[in-house]
């Protein structure tokens, strides 16, 4: 078996991921995973267990806006995001980020 993952060690370290919008490194569980489906569209993977190429965003609305704006997410996931798909992700993000998560009163 050949593995190219650098310095893979079995530690109890929490997995960390980078938010594609602000580049903050955070505990995987603090971030929301977006996954590219087999069909090439992108969906929110709440459980973080779906297979496929993934990208992460903070539970922060500004990161969702920045991350979904332009082609950043499409580039990271190496796919094309349609306007409908983007809209879908935006409303999912709204639910996840503004609905639950942090109780901001703005
Ligand atoms: Zn972020």
Short mmCIF file of C-alpha atoms and ligand atoms in Angstrom, two decimals:
data_model
loop_
_atom_site.label_atom_id
_atom_site.label_comp_id
_atom_site.label_asym_id
_atom_site.label_seq_id
_atom_site.Cartn_x
_atom_site.Cartn_y
_atom_site.Cartn_z
CA UNK A 1 0.00 0.00 0.00
CA UNK A 2 1.27 3.38 -0.85
CA UNK A 3 0.01 6.46 0.84
CA UNK A 4 0.97 9.97 -0.02
CA UNK A 5 -0.50 11.61 3.03
CA UNK A 6 2.33 13.40 4.77
CA UNK A 7 3.14 12.43 8.32
CA UNK A 8 -0.08 10.66 9.02
CA UNK A 9 -0.11 9.72 12.65
CA UNK A 10 -2.76 8.17 14.81
CA UNK A 11 -3.00 10.75 17.52
CA UNK A 12 -5.99 11.83 19.53
CA UNK A 13 -5.70 15.18 17.91
CA UNK A 14 -8.97 16.65 16.76
CA UNK A 15 -9.16 16.90 13.00
CA UNK A 16 -8.81 20.46 11.85
CA UNK A 17 -10.00 21.99 8.64
CA UNK A 18 -9.63 25.33 6.98
CA UNK A 19 -12.56 27.57 6.19
CA UNK A 20 -12.38 28.36 2.48
CA UNK A 21 -13.58 31.90 3.08
CA UNK A 22 -11.47 33.26 5.93
CA UNK A 23 -8.77 30.53 5.95
CA UNK A 24 -9.20 30.05 9.67
CA UNK A 25 -8.11 26.66 10.92
CA UNK A 26 -10.79 25.21 13.14
CA UNK A 27 -11.97 22.00 14.71
CA UNK A 28 -13.78 20.04 12.01
CA UNK A 29 -16.93 20.00 14.13
CA UNK A 30 -17.05 23.76 14.29
CA UNK A 31 -17.19 24.01 10.55
CA UNK A 32 -19.90 23.08 8.08
CA UNK A 33 -18.93 20.69 5.34
CA UNK A 34 -19.96 21.16 1.76
CA UNK A 35 -19.63 18.18 -0.50
CA UNK A 36 -19.59 17.72 -4.23
CA UNK A 37 -22.07 15.04 -5.19
CA UNK A 38 -21.54 12.48 -7.94
CA UNK A 39 -23.66 14.63 -10.19
CA UNK A 40 -21.33 17.58 -9.78
CA UNK A 41 -23.65 19.75 -7.73
CA UNK A 42 -22.75 20.86 -4.23
CA UNK A 43 -24.71 20.22 -1.10
CA UNK A 44 -24.38 20.83 2.60
CA UNK A 45 -23.19 17.78 4.45
CA UNK A 46 -24.42 18.34 7.97
CA UNK A 47 -23.15 15.05 9.35
CA UNK A 48 -19.79 15.49 7.62
CA UNK A 49 -19.84 11.87 6.50
CA UNK A 50 -20.77 11.95 2.86
CA UNK A 51 -18.15 10.80 0.44
CA UNK A 52 -16.86 13.13 -2.17
CA UNK A 53 -14.67 16.16 -2.40
CA UNK A 54 -15.40 18.48 0.48
CA UNK A 55 -14.91 22.08 1.51
CA UNK A 56 -15.47 23.73 4.83
CA UNK A 57 -17.02 26.98 5.98
CA UNK A 58 -17.29 28.56 9.43
CA UNK A 59 -20.65 28.87 11.05
CA UNK A 60 -20.46 32.52 10.25
CA UNK A 61 -22.73 34.19 7.79
CA UNK A 62 -19.99 36.42 6.44
CA UNK A 63 -17.95 33.35 5.58
CA UNK A 64 -20.90 31.79 3.77
CA UNK A 65 -21.39 34.91 1.77
CA UNK A 66 -17.70 35.19 0.95
CA UNK A 67 -17.35 31.48 0.30
CA UNK A 68 -20.34 31.15 -1.98
CA UNK A 69 -19.73 34.36 -3.82
CA UNK A 70 -17.68 34.11 -6.98
CA UNK A 71 -16.04 30.87 -7.97
CA UNK A 72 -14.08 30.13 -4.83
CA UNK A 73 -16.14 27.14 -3.80
CA UNK A 74 -16.34 25.87 -7.36
CA UNK A 75 -12.58 26.02 -7.63
CA UNK A 76 -11.99 24.23 -4.36
CA UNK A 77 -14.45 21.50 -5.28
CA UNK A 78 -13.42 21.45 -8.92
CA UNK A 79 -16.93 21.71 -10.20
CA UNK A 80 -19.31 24.27 -11.62
CA UNK A 81 -21.97 25.69 -9.37
CA UNK A 82 -25.19 26.74 -11.01
CA UNK A 83 -27.16 29.75 -9.84
CA UNK A 84 -29.85 27.43 -8.50
CA UNK A 85 -27.34 25.37 -6.61
CA UNK A 86 -25.76 28.47 -5.13
CA UNK A 87 -29.16 29.74 -4.05
CA UNK A 88 -29.87 26.39 -2.42
CA UNK A 89 -26.61 26.50 -0.51
CA UNK A 90 -27.27 30.06 0.58
CA UNK A 91 -30.62 29.16 2.08
CA UNK A 92 -29.19 26.07 3.75
CA UNK A 93 -26.44 28.23 5.16
CA UNK A 94 -28.96 30.70 6.40
CA UNK A 95 -30.74 27.96 8.33
CA UNK A 96 -27.55 26.52 9.70
CA UNK A 97 -25.64 29.64 10.46
CA UNK A 98 -28.29 32.17 11.29
CA UNK A 99 -30.93 29.74 12.54
CA UNK A 100 -28.97 27.67 15.00
CA UNK A 101 -25.33 27.79 15.99
CA UNK A 102 -24.67 31.09 17.62
CA UNK A 103 -27.52 33.11 19.01
CA UNK A 104 -26.74 36.48 17.53
CA UNK A 105 -29.30 39.16 18.12
CA UNK A 106 -28.51 41.35 15.18
ZN1 LIG B 1 -14.50 31.36 7.96
#
